mmCIF file of N, CA, C and O in Angstrom:
data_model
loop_
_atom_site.group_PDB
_atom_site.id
_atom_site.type_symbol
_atom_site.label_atom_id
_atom_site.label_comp_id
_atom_site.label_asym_id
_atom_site.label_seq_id
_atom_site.Cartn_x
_atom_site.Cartn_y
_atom_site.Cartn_z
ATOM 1 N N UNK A 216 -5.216 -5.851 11.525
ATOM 2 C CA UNK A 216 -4.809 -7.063 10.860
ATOM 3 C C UNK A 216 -3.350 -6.927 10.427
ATOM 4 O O UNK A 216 -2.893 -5.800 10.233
ATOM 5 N N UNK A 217 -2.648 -7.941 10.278
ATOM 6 C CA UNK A 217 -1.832 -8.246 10.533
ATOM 7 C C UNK A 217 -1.183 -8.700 9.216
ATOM 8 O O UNK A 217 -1.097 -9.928 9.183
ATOM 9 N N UNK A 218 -0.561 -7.916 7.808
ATOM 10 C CA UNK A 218 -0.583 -8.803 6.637
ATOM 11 C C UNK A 218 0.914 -9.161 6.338
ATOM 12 O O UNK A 218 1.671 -8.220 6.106
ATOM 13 N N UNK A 219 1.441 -10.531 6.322
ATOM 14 C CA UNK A 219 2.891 -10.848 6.072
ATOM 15 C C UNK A 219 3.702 -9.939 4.539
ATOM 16 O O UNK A 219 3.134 -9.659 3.483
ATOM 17 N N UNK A 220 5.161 -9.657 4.926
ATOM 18 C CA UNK A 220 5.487 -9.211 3.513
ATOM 19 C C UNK A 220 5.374 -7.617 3.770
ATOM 20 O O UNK A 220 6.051 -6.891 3.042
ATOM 21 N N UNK A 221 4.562 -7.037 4.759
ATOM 22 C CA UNK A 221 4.629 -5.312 4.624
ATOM 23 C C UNK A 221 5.840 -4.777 4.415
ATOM 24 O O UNK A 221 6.807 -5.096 5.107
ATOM 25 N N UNK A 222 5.923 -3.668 3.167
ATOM 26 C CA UNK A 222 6.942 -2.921 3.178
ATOM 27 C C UNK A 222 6.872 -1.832 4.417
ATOM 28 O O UNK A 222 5.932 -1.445 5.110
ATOM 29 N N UNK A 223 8.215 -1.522 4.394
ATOM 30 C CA UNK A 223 8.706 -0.800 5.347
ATOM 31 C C UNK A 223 8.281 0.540 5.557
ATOM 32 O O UNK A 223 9.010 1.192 4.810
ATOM 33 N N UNK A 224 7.584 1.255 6.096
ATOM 34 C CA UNK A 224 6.692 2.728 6.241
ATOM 35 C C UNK A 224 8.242 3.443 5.662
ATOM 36 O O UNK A 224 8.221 3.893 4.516
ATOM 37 N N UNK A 225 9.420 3.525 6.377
ATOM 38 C CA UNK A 225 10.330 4.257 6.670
ATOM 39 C C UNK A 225 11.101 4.682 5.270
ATOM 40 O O UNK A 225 11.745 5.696 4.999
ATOM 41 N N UNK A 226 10.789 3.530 4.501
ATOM 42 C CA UNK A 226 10.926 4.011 2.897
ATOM 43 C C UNK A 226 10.121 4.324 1.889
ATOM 44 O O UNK A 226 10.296 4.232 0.674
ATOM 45 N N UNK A 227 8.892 4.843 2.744
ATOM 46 C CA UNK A 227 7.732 5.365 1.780
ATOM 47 C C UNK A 227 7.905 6.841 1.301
ATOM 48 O O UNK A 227 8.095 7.830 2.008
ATOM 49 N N UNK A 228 7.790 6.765 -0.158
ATOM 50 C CA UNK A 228 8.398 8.312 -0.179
ATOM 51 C C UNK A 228 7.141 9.431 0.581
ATOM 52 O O UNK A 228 5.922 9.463 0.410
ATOM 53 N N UNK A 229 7.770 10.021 1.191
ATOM 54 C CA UNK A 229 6.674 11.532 1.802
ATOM 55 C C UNK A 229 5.410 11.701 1.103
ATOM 56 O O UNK A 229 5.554 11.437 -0.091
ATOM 57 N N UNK A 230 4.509 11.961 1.335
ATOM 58 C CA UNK A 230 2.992 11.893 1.232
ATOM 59 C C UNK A 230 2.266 11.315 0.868
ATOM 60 O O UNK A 230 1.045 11.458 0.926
ATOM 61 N N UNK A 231 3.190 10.144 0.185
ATOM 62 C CA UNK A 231 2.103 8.887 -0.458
ATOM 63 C C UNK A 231 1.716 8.053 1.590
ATOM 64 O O UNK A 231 2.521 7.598 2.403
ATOM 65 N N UNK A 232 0.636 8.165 1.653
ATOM 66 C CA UNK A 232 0.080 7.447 2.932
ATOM 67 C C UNK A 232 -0.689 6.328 2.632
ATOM 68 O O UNK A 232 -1.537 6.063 3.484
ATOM 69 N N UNK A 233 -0.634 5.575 1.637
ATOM 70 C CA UNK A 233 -1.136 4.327 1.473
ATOM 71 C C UNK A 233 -0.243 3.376 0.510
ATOM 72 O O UNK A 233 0.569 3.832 -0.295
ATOM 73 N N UNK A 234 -0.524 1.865 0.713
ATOM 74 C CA UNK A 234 0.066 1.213 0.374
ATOM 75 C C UNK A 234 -1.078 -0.268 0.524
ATOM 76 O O UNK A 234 -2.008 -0.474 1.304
ATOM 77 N N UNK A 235 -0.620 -0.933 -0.368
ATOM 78 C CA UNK A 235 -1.071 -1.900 -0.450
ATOM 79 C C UNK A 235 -0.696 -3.224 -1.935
ATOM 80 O O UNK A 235 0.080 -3.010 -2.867
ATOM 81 N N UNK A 236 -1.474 -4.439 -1.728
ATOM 82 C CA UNK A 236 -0.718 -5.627 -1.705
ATOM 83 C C UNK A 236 -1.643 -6.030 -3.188
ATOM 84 O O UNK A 236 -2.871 -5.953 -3.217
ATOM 85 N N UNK A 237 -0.842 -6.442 -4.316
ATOM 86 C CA UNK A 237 -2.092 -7.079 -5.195
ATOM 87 C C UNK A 237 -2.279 -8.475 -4.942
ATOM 88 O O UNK A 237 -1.752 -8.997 -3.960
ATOM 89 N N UNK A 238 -3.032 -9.167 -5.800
ATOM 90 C CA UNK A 238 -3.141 -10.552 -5.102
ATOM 91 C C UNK A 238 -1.822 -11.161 -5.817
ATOM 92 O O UNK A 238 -1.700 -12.203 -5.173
ATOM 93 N N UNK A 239 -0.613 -11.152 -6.882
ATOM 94 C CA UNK A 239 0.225 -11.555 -7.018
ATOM 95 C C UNK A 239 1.442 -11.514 -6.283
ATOM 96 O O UNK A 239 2.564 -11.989 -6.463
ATOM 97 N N UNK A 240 0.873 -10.767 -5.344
ATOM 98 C CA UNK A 240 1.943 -10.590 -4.405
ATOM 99 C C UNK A 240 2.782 -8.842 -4.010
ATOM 100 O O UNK A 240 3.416 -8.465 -3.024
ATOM 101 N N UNK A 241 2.450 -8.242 -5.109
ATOM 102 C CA UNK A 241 3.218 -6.932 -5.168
ATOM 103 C C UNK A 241 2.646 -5.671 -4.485
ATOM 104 O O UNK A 241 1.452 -5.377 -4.419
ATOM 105 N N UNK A 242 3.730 -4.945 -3.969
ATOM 106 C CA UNK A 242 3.381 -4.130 -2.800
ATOM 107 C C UNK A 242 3.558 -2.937 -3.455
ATOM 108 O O UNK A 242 4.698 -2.738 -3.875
ATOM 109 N N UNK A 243 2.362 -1.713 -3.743
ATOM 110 C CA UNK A 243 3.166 -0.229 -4.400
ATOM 111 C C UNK A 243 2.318 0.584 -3.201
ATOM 112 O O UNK A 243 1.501 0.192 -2.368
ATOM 113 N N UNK A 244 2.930 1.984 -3.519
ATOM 114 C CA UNK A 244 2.879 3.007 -2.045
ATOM 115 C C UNK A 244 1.993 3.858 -3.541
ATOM 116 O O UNK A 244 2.312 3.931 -4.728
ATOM 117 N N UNK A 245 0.635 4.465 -2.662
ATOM 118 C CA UNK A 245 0.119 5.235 -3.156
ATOM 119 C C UNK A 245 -0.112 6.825 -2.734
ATOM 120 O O UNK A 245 -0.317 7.020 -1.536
ATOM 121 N N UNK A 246 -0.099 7.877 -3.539
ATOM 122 C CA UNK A 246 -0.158 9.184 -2.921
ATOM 123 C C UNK A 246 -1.507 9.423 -2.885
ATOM 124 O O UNK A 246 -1.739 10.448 -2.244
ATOM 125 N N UNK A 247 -2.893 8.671 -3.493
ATOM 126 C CA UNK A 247 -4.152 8.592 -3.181
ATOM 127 C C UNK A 247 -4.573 7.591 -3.095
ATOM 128 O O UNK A 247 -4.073 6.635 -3.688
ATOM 129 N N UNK A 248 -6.039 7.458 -2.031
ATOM 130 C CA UNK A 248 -6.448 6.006 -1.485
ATOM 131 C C UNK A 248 -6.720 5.208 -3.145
ATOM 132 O O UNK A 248 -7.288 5.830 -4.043
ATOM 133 N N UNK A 249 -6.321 4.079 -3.289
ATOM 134 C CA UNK A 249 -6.590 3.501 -4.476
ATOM 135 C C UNK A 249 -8.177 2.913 -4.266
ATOM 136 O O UNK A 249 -8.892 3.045 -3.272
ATOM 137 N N UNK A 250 -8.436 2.316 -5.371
ATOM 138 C CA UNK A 250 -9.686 1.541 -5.269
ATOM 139 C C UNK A 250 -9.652 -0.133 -5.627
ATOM 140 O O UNK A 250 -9.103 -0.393 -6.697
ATOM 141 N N UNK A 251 -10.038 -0.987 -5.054
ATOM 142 C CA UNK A 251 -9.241 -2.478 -5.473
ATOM 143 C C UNK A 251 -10.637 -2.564 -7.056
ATOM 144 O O UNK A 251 -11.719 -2.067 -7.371
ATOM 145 N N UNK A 252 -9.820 -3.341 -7.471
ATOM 146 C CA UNK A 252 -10.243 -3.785 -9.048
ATOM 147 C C UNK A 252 -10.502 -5.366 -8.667
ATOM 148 O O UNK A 252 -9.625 -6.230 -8.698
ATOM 149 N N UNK A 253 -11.708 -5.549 -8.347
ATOM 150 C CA UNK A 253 -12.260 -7.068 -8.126
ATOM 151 C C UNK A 253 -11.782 -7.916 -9.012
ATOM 152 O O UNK A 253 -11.016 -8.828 -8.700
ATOM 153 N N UNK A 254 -12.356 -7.605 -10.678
ATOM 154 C CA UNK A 254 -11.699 -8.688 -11.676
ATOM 155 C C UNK A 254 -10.739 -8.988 -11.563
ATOM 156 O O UNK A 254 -10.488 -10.185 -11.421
ATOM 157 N N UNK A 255 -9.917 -8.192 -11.572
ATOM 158 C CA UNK A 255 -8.488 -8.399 -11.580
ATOM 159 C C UNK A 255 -7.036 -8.695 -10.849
ATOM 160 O O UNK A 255 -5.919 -9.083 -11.193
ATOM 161 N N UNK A 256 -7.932 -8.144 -9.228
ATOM 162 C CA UNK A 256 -6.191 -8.701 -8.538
ATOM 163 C C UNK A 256 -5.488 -7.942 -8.058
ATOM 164 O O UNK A 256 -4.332 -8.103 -7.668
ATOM 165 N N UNK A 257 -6.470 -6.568 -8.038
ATOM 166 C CA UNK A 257 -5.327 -5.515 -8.155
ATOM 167 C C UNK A 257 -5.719 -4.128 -7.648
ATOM 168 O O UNK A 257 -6.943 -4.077 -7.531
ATOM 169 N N UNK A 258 -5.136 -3.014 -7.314
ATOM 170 C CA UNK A 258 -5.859 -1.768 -6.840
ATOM 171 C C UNK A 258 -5.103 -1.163 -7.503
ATOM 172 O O UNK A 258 -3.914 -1.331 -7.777
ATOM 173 N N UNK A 259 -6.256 -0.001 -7.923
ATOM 174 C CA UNK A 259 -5.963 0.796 -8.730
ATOM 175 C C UNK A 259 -6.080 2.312 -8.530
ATOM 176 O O UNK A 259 -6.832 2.854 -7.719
ATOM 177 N N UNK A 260 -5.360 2.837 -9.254
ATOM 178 C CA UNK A 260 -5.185 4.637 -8.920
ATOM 179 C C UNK A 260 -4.334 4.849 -10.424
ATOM 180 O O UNK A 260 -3.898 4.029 -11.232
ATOM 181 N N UNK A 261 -4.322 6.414 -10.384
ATOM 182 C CA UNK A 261 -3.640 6.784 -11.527
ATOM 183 C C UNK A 261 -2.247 6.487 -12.028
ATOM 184 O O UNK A 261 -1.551 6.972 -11.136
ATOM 185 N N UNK A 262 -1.318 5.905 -13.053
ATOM 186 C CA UNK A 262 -0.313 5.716 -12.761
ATOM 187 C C UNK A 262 1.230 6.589 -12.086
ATOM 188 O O UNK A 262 2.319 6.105 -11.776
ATOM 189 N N UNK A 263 0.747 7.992 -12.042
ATOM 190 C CA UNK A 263 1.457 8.796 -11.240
ATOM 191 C C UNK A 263 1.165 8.913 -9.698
ATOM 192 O O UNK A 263 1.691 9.725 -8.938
ATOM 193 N N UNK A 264 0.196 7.918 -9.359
ATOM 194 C CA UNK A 264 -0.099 8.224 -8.049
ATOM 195 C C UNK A 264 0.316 7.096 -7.811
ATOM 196 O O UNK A 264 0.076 7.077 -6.604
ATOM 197 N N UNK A 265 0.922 5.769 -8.105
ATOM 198 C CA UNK A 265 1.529 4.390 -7.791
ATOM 199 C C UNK A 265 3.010 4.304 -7.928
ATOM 200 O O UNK A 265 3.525 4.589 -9.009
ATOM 201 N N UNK A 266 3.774 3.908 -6.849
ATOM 202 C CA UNK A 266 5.010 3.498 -6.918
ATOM 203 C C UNK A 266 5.369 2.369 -6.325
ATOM 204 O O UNK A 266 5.076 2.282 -5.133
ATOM 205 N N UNK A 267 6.174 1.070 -7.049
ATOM 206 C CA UNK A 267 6.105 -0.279 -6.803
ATOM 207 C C UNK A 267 6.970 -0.352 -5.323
ATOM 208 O O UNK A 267 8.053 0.230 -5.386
ATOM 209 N N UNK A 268 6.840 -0.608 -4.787
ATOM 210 C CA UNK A 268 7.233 -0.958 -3.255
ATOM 211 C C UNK A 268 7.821 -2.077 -3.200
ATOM 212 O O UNK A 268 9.013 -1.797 -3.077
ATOM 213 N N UNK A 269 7.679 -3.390 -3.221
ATOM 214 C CA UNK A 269 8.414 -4.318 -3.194
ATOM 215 C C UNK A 269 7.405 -5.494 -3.715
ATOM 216 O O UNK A 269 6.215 -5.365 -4.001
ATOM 217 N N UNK A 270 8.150 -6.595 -3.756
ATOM 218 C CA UNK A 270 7.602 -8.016 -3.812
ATOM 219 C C UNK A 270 7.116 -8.751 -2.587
ATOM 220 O O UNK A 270 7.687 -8.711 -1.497
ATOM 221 N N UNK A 271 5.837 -9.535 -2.898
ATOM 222 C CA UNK A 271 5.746 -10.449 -1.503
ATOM 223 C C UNK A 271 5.019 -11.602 -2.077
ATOM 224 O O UNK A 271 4.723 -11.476 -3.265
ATOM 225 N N UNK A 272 4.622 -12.839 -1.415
ATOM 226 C CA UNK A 272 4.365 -14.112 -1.429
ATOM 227 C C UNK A 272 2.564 -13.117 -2.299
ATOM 228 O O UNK A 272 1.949 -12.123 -1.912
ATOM 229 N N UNK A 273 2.352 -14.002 -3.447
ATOM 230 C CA UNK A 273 0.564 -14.000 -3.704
ATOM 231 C C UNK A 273 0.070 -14.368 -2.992
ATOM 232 O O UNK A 273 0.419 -15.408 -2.434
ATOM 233 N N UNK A 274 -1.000 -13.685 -2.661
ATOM 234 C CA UNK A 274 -1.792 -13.202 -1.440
ATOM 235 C C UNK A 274 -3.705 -13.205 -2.150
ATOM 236 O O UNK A 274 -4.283 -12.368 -2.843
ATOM 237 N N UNK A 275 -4.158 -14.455 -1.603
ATOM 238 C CA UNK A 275 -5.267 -14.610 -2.453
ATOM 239 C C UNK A 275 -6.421 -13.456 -1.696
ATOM 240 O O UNK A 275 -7.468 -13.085 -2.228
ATOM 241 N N UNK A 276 -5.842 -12.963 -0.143
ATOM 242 C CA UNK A 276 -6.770 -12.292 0.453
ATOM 243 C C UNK A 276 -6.330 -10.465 0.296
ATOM 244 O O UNK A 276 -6.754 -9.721 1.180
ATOM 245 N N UNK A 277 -5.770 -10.068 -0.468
ATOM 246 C CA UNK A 277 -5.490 -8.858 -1.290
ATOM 247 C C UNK A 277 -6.454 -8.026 -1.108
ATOM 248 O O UNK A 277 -6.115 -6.880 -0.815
ATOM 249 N N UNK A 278 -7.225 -8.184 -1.166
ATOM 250 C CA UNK A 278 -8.411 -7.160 -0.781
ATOM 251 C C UNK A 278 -8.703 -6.552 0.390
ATOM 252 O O UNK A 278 -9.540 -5.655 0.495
ATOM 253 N N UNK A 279 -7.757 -7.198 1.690
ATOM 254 C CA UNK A 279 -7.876 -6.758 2.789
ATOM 255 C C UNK A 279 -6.252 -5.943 3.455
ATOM 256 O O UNK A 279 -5.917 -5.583 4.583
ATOM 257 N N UNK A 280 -5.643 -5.917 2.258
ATOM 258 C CA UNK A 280 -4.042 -4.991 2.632
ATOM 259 C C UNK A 280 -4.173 -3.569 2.441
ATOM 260 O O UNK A 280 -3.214 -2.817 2.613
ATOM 261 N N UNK A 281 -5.181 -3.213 2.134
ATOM 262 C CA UNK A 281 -5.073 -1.764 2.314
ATOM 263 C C UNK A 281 -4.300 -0.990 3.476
ATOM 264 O O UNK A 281 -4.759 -1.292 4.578
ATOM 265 N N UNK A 282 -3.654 -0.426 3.507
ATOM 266 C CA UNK A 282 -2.897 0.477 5.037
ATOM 267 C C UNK A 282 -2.824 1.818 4.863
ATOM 268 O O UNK A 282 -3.014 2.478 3.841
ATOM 269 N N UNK A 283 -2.519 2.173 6.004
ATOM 270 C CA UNK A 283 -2.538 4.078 5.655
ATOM 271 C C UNK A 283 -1.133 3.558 6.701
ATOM 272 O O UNK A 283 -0.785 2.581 7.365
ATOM 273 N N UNK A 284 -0.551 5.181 6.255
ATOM 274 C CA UNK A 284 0.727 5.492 6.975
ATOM 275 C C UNK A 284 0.563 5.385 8.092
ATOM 276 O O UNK A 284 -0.294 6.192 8.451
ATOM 277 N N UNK A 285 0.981 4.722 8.993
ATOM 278 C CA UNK A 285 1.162 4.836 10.990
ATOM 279 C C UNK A 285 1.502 6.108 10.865
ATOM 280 O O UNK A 285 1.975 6.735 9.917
ATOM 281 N N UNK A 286 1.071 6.542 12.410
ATOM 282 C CA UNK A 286 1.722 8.057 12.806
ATOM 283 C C UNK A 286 2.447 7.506 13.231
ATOM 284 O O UNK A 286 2.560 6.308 13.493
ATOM 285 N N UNK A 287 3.595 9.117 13.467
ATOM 286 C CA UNK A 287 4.797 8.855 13.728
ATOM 287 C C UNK A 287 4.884 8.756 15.450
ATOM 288 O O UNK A 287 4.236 9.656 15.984
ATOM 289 N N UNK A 288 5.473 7.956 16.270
ATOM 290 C CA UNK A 288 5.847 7.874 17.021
ATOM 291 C C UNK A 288 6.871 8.201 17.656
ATOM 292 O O UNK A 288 7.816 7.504 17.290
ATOM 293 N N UNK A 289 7.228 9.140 18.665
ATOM 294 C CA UNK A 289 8.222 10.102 18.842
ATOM 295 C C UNK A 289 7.951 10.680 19.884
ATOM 296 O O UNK A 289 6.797 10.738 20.309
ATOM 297 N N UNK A 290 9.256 11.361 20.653
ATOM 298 C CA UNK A 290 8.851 12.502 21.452
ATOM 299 C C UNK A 290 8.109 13.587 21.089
ATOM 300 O O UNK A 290 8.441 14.156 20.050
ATOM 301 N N UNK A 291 6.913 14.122 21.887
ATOM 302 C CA UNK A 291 5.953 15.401 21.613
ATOM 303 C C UNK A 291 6.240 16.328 22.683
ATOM 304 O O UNK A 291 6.526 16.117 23.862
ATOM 305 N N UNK A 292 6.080 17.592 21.911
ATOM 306 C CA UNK A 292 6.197 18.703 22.431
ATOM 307 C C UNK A 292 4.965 19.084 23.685
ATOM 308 O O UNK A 292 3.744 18.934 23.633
ATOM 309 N N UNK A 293 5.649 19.510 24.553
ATOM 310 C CA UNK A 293 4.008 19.532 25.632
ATOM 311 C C UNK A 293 4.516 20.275 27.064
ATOM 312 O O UNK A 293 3.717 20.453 27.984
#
């Protein structure tokens, strides 16, 4: 799936491999899989494991932006 607004992998800091969208719109990069918070709008993890990523359009379907890091694509050794 396909979600408008993704921040950019290439500025995710190193080992956080997830990221995702609240329903207000806001994008943070997580260093563990978060868990979405139904009431509220929002996914959640510890606040040292969240860093705000950017802004995007509110997004009433938020619950489905979860992403993990793409592998990297590149020449391989072989």
């Amino acid at each position: 799936m396909t979600v408008a607004n993704t921040p950019d992998w290439q500025l995710a800091p190193a080992g956080w491999d997830w990221c995702a969208q609240d329903e207000n719109g806001d994008w943070y990069w997580y260093s563990v899989k978060p868990e979405p918070s139904l009431g509220g709008g929002v996914w959640r993890s510890n606040s040292r494991h969240q860093q705000f990523a950017c802004s995007g359009s509110p997004n009433p379907n938020w619950i489905h932006s979860l992403q993990t890091r793409p592998l990297a694509s590149g020449p391989r050794d072989g």
